[in-house]
GROMACS .gro file of C-alpha atoms in nm:
model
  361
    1UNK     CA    1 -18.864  17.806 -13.161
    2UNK     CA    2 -18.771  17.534 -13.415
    3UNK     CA    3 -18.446  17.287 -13.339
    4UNK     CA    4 -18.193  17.484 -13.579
    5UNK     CA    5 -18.295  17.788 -13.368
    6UNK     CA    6 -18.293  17.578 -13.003
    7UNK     CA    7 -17.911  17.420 -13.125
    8UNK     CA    8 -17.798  17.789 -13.166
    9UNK     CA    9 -17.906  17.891 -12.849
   10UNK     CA   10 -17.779  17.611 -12.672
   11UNK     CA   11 -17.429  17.781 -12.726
   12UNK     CA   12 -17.513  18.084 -12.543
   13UNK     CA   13 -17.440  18.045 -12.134
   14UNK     CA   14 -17.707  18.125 -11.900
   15UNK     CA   15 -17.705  18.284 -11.523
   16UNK     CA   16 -17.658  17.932 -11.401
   17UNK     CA   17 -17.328  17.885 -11.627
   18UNK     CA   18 -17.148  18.217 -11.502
   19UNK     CA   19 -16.944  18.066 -11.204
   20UNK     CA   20 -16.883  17.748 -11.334
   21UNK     CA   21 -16.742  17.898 -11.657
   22UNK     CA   22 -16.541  18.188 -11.449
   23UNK     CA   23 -16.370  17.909 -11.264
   24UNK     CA   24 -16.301  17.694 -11.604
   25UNK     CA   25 -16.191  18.034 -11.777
   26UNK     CA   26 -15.926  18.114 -11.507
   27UNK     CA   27 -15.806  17.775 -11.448
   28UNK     CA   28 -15.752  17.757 -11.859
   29UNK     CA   29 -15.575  18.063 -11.861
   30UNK     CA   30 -15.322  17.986 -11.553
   31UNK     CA   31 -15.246  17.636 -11.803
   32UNK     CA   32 -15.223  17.831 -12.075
   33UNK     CA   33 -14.955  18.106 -11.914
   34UNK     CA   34 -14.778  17.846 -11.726
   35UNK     CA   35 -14.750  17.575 -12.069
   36UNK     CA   36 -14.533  17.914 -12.180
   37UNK     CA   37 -14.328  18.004 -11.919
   38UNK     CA   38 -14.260  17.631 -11.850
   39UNK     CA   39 -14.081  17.648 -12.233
   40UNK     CA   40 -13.914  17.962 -12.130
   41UNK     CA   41 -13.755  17.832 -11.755
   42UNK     CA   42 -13.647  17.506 -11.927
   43UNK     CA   43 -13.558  17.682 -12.255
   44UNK     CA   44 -13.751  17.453 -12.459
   45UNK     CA   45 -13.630  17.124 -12.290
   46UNK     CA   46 -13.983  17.007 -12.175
   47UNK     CA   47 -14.116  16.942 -12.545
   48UNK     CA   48 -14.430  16.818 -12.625
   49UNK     CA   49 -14.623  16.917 -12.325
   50UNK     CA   50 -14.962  17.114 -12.415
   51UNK     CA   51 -15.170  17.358 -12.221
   52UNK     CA   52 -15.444  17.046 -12.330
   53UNK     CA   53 -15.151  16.829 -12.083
   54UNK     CA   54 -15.164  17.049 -11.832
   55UNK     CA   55 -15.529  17.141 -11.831
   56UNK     CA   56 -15.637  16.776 -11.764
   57UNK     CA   57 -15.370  16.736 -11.521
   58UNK     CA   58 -15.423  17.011 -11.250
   59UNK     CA   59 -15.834  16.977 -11.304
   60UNK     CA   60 -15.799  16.658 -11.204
   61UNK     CA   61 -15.597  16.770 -10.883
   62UNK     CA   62 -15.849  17.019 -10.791
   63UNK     CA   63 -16.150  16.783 -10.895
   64UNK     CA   64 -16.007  16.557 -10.620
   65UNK     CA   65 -15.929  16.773 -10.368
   66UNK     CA   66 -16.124  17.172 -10.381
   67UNK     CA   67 -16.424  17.105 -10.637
   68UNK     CA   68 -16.606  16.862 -10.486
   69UNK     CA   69 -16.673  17.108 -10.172
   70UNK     CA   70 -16.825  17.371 -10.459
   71UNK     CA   71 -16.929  17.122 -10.715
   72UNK     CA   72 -17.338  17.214 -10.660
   73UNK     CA   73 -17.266  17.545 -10.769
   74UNK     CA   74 -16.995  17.521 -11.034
   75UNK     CA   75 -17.129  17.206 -11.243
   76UNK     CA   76 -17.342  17.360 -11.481
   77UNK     CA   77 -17.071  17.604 -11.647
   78UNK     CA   78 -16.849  17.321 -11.600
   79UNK     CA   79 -17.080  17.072 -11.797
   80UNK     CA   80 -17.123  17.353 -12.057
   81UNK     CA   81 -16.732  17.399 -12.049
   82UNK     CA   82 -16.732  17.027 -12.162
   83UNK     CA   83 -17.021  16.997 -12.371
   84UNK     CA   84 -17.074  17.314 -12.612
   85UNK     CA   85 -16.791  17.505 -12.576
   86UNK     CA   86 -16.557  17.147 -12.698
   87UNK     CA   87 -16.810  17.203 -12.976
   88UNK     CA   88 -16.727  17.521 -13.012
   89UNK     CA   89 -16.365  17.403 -13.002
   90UNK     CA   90 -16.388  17.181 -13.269
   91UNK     CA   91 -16.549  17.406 -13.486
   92UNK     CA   92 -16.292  17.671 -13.486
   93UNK     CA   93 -16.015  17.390 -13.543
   94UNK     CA   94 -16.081  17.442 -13.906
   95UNK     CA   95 -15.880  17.814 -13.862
   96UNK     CA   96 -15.559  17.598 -13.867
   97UNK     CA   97 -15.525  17.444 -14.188
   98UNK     CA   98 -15.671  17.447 -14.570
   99UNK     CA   99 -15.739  17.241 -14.828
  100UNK     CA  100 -15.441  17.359 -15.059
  101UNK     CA  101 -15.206  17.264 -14.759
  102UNK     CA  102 -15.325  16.927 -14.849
  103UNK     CA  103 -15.290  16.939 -15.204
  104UNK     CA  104 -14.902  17.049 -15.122
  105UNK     CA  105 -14.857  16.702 -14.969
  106UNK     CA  106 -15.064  16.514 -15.254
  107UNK     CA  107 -15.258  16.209 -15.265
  108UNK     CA  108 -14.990  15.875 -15.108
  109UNK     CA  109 -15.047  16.142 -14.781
  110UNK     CA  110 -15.407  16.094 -14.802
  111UNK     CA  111 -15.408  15.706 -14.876
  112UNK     CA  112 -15.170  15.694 -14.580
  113UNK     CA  113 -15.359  15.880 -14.343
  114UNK     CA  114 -15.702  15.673 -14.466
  115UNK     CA  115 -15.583  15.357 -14.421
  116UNK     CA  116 -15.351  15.433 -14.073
  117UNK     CA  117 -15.679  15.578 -13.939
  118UNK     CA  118 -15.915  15.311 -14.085
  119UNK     CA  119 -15.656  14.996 -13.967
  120UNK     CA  120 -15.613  15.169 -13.645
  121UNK     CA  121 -15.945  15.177 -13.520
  122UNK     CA  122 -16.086  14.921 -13.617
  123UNK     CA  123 -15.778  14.660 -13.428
  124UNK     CA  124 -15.815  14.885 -13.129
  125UNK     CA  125 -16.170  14.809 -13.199
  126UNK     CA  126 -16.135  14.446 -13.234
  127UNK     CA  127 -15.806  14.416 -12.978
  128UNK     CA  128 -16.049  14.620 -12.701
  129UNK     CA  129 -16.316  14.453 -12.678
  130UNK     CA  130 -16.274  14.102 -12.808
  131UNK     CA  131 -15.932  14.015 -12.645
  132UNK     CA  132 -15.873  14.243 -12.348
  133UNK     CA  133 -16.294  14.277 -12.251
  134UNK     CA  134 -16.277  14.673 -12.192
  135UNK     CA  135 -16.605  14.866 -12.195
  136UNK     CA  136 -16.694  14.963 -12.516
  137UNK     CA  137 -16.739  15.305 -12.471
  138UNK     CA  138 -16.360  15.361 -12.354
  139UNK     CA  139 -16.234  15.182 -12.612
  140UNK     CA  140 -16.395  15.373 -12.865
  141UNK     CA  141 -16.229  15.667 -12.741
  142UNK     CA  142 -15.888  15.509 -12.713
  143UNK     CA  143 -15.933  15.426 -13.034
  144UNK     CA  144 -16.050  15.751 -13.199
  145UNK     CA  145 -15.778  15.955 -13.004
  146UNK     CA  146 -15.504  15.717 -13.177
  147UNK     CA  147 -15.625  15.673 -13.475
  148UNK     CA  148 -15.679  16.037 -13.561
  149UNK     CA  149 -15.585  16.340 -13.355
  150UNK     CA  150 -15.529  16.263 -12.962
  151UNK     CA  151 -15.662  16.404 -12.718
  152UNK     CA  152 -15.916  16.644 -12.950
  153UNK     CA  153 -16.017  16.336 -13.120
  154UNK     CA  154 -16.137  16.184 -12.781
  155UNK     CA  155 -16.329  16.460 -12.659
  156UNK     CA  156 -16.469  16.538 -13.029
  157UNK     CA  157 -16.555  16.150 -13.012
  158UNK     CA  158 -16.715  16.196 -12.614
  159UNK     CA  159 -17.070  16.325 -12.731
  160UNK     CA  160 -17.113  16.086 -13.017
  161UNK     CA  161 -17.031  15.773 -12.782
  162UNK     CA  162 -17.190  15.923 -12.476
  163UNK     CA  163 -16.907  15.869 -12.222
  164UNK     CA  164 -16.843  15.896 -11.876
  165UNK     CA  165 -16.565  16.180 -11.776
  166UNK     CA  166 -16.316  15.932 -11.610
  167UNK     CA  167 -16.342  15.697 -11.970
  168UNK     CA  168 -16.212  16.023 -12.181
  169UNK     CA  169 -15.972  16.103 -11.896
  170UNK     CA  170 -15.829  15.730 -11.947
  171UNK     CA  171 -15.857  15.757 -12.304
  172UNK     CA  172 -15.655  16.141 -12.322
  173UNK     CA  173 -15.409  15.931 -12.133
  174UNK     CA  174 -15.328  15.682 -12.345
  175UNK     CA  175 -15.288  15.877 -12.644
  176UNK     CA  176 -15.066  16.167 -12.451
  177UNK     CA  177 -14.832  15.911 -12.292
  178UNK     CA  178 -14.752  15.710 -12.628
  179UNK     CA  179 -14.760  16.008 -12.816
  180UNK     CA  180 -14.465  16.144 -12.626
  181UNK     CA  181 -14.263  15.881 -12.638
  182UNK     CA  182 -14.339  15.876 -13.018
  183UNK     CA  183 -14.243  16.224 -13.048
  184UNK     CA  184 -13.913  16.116 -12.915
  185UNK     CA  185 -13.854  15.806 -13.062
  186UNK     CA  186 -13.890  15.867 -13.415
  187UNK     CA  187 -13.641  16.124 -13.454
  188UNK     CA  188 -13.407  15.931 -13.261
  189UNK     CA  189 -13.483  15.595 -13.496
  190UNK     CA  190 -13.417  15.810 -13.787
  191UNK     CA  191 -13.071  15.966 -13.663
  192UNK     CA  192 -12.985  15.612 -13.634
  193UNK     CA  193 -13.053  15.540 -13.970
  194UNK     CA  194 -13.283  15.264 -13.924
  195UNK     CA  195 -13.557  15.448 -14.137
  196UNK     CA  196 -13.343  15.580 -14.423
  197UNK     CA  197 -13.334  15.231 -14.589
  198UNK     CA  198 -13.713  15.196 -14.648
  199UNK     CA  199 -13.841  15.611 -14.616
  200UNK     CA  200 -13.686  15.951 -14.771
  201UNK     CA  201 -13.696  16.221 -14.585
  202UNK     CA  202 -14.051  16.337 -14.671
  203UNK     CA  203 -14.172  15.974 -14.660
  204UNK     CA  204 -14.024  16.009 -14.295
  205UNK     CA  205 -14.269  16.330 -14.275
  206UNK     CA  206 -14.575  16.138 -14.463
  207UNK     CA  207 -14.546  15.864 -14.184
  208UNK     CA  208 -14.462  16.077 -13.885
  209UNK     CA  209 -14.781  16.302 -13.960
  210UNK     CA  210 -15.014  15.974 -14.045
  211UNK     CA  211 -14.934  15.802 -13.706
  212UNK     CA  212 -14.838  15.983 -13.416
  213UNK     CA  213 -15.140  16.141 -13.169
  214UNK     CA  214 -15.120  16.492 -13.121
  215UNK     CA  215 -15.053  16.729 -13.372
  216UNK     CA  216 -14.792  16.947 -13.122
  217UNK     CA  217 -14.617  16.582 -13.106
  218UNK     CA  218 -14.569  16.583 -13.450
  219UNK     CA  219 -14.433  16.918 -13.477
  220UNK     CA  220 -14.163  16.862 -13.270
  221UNK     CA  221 -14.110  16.505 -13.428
  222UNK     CA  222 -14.106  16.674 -13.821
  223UNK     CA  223 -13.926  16.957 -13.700
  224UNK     CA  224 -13.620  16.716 -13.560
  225UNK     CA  225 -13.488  16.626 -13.904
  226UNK     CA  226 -13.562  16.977 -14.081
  227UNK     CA  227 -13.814  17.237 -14.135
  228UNK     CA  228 -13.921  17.140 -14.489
  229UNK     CA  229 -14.004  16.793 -14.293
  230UNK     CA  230 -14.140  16.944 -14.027
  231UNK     CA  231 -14.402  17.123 -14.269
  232UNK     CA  232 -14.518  16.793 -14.444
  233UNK     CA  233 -14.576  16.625 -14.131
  234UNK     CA  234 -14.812  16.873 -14.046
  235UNK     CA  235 -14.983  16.893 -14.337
  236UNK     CA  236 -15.009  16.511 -14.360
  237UNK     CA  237 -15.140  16.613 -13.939
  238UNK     CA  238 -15.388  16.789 -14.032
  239UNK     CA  239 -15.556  16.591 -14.385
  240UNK     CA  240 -15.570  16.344 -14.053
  241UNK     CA  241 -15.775  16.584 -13.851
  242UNK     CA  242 -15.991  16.674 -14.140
  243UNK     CA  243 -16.134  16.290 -14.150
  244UNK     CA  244 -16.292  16.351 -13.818
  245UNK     CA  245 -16.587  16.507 -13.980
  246UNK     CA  246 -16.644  16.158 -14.182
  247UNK     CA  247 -16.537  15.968 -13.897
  248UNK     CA  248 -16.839  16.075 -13.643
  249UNK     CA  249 -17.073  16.039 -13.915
  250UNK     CA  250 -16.968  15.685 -13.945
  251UNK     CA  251 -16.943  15.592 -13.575
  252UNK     CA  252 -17.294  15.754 -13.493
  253UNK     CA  253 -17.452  15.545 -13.776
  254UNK     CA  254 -17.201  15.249 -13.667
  255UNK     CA  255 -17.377  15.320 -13.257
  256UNK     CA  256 -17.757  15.396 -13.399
  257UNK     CA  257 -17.955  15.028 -13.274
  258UNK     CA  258 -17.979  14.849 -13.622
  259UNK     CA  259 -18.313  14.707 -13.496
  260UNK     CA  260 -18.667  14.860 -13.395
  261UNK     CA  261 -18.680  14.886 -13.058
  262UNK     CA  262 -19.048  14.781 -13.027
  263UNK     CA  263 -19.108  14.512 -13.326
  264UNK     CA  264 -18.753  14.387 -13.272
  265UNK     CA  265 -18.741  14.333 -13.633
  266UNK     CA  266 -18.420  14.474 -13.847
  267UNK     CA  267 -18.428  14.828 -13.971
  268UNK     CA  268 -18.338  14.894 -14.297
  269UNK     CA  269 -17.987  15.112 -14.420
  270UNK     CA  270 -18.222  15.426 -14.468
  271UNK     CA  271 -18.416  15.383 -14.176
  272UNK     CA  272 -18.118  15.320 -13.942
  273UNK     CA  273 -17.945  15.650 -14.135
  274UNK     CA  274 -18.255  15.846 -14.052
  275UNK     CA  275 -18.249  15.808 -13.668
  276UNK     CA  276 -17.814  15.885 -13.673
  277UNK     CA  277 -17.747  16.193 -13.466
  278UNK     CA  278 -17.581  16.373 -13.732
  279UNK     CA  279 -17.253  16.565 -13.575
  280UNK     CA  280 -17.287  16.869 -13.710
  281UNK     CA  281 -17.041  17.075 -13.534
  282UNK     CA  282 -16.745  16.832 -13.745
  283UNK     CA  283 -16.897  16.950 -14.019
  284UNK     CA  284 -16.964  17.314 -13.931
  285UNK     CA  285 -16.519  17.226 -13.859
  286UNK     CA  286 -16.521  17.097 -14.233
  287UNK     CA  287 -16.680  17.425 -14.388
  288UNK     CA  288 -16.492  17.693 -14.179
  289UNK     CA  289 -16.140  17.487 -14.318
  290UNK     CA  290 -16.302  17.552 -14.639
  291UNK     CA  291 -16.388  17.948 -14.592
  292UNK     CA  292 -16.050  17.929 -14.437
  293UNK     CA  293 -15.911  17.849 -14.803
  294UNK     CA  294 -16.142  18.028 -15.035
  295UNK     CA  295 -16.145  18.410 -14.810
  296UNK     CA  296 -15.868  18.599 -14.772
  297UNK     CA  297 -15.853  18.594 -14.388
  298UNK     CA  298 -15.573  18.869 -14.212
  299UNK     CA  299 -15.319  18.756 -14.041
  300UNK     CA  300 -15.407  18.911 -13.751
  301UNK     CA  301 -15.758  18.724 -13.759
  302UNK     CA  302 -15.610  18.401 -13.803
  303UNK     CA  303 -15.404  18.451 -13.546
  304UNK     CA  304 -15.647  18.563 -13.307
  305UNK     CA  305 -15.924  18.267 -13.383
  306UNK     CA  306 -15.641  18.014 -13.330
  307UNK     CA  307 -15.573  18.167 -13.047
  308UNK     CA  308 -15.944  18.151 -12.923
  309UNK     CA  309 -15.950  17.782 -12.986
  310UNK     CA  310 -15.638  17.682 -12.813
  311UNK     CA  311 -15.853  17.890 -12.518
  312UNK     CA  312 -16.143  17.681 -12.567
  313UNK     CA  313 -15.979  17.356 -12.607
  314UNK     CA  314 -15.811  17.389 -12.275
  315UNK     CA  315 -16.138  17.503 -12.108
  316UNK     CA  316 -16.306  17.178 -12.221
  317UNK     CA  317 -15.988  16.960 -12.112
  318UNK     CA  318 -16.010  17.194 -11.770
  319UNK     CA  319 -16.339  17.129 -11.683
  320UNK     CA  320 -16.280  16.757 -11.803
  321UNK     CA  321 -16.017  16.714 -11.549
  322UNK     CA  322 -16.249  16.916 -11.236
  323UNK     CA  323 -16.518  16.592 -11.323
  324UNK     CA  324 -16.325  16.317 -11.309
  325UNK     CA  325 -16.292  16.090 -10.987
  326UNK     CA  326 -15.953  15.875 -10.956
  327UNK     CA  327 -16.144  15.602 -10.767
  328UNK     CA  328 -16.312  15.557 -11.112
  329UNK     CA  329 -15.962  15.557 -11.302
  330UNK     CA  330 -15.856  15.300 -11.062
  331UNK     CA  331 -16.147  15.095 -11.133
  332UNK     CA  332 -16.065  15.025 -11.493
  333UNK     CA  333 -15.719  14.921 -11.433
  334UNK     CA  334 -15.417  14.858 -11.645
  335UNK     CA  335 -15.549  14.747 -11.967
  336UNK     CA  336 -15.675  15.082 -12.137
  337UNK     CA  337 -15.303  15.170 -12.085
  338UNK     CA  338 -15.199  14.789 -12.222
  339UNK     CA  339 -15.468  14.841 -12.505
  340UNK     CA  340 -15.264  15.172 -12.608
  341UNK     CA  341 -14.932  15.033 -12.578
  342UNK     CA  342 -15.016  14.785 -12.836
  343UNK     CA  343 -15.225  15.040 -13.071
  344UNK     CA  344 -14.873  15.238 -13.012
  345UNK     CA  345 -14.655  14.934 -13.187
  346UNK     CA  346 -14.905  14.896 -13.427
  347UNK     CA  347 -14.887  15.256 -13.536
  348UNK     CA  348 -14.480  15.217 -13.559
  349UNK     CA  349 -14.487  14.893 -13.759
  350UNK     CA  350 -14.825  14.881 -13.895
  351UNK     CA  351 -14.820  15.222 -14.038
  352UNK     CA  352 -14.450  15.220 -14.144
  353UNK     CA  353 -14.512  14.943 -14.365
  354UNK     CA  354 -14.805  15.123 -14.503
  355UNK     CA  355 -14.640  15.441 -14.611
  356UNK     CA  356 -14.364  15.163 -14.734
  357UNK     CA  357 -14.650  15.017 -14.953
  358UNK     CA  358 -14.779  15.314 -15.044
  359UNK     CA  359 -14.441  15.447 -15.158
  360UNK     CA  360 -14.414  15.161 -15.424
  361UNK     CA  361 -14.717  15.168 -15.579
   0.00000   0.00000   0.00000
């Protein structure tokens, strides 16, 4: 059996996975029923929240409380739940958006989303562990989650860093408590009229997609100030979410030892890119976007594999939650949360003035 064939396999569950994965299948679905009839009892009041939210939330609860007492017999569907099937999740990301959505929005959406997510990560980077010492691992998350796509960034970023479950529980977090109150905030800064000076009304959509977290967060931020806004933001979202393909390329080579183990000598660029993990299932995400644009998928399909990876997404966040301890939360303290309140003005500021530049040039 050669590796492309042992990698395939890998994504099949065994008898060992079963009850694990029943458990994490259930759990998902209750988040998933009760993230819709929570919109229905409050009548849409309680924006923003995600089955993701909610997932991570009452795991948590139960991985505090119930799970440990059948944790020996549940972990290995739960470990698959957060290992291949968030692959698995990623992949089938690529069912929500195309490549001529981007080429609606044009190219000052694509500088803006490069250099928000570039700028971003690396001062969360730099602010993380330079200034406020946080392990490296966590920050790496925090920063992938804010500089491209929240919490499916963090756990798309969790098997190229290699990270403990509380670190991507404190990284999801971060990004899903800032990008709240971002999804509140800039609507209410624009019906103030504080942004009207320096961004039009699809700038406004241009800067809300390029820098708030979660993609649900920016619907509701777009969709504030009008539909046709609401649709660029998304777009701009998404050209956002298809950089994370690029981005774990980078950040594997960026983690792969730049020096030979044994000799201790330096290795070269091509022998360093040579021993990177290569993340394939971001890319596998890259060319279903692309069969996503070139076939002419039904409706009904679409529909149905979106729906399948909003499943799967909330499985991985589900099973995230059931494996993480709050004594190990409590451990890392208040600067995570510090390190994304600043990352959060920085995205306000920073990245308004850079859709500002952008829009003169």
């Amino acid at each position: 059996m050669n590796a492309f064939t042992q990698s395939v396999a890998s994504y099949f569950p065994r008898g060992q996975h079963l009850a694990g994965l029943i458990v994490v299948l259930l759990g998902s679905l209750f988040c998933l029923w009760l993230n819709t009839s929570l919109d229905t009892w409050t009548n849409g009041r309680i924006v923003g929240l995600s089955s993701l939210t909610l997932a991570i939330l009452i795991g948590m609860v139960l991985g505090n409380t119930i799970y440990p007492k059948v944790a020996e017999r549940l972990n290995d569907g739960v470990c698959f739940a957060k290992g291949e099937i968030l692959r698995l999740a990623i992949m089938f990301y690529g069912f929500k958006l195309t490549f001529t959505q981007v080429a609606s929005v044009g190219m000052p959406a694509v500088m803006s989303d490069a250099l928000v997510l570039t700028s971003t990560f690396l001062l969360t980077y730099w602010l993380g562990t330079r200034w406020l010492k946080i392990d490296k691992k966590t920050t790496l998350l925090i920063g992938s989650g804010a500089s491209i796509c929240g919490a499916a960034a963090v756990i798309a970023a969790e098997p190229v860093v290699k990270a403990e479950a509380h670190k991507v529980t404190i990284a999801v977090a971060t990004v899903v408590v800032f990008g709240t109150i971002a999804m509140l905030l800039y609507p209410f800064l624009y019906s103030l009229g504080w942004l009207q000076p320096w961004l039009s009304a699809q700038d406004y959509g241009v800067y809300t997609g390029s820098t708030i977290h979660e993609v649900a967060q920016v619907v509701v931020a777009g969709n504030a100030i009008s539909p046709e806004v609401g649709d660029t933001a998304v777009v701009t979202k998404m050209i956002r979410v298809m950089m994370l393909a690029p981005f774990l390329l980078i950040l594997s080579f960026a983690l792969t030892p730049s020096g030979d183990t044994k000799g201790g000598k330096k290795l070269s660029f091509m022998a360093r890119a040579k021993q990177v993990k290569i993340p394939w299932f971001a890319f596998i995400f890259i060319l279903i976007v692309l069969l996503h644009t070139w076939l002419n998928i039904s409706v009904s399909l679409e529909r149905t594999m979106v729906m399948l990876d909003d499943l799967l997404l909330t499985m991985a966040m589900f099973a995230l939650g059931l494996t993480t301890h709050l004594s190990a939360i409590k451990q890392a303290g208040v600067k995570p949360l510090l390190l994304g309140a600043i990352m959060f003005g920085w995205l306000i500021i920073g990245g308004g003035l850079i859709n500002v530049g952008i829009g003169f040039i």
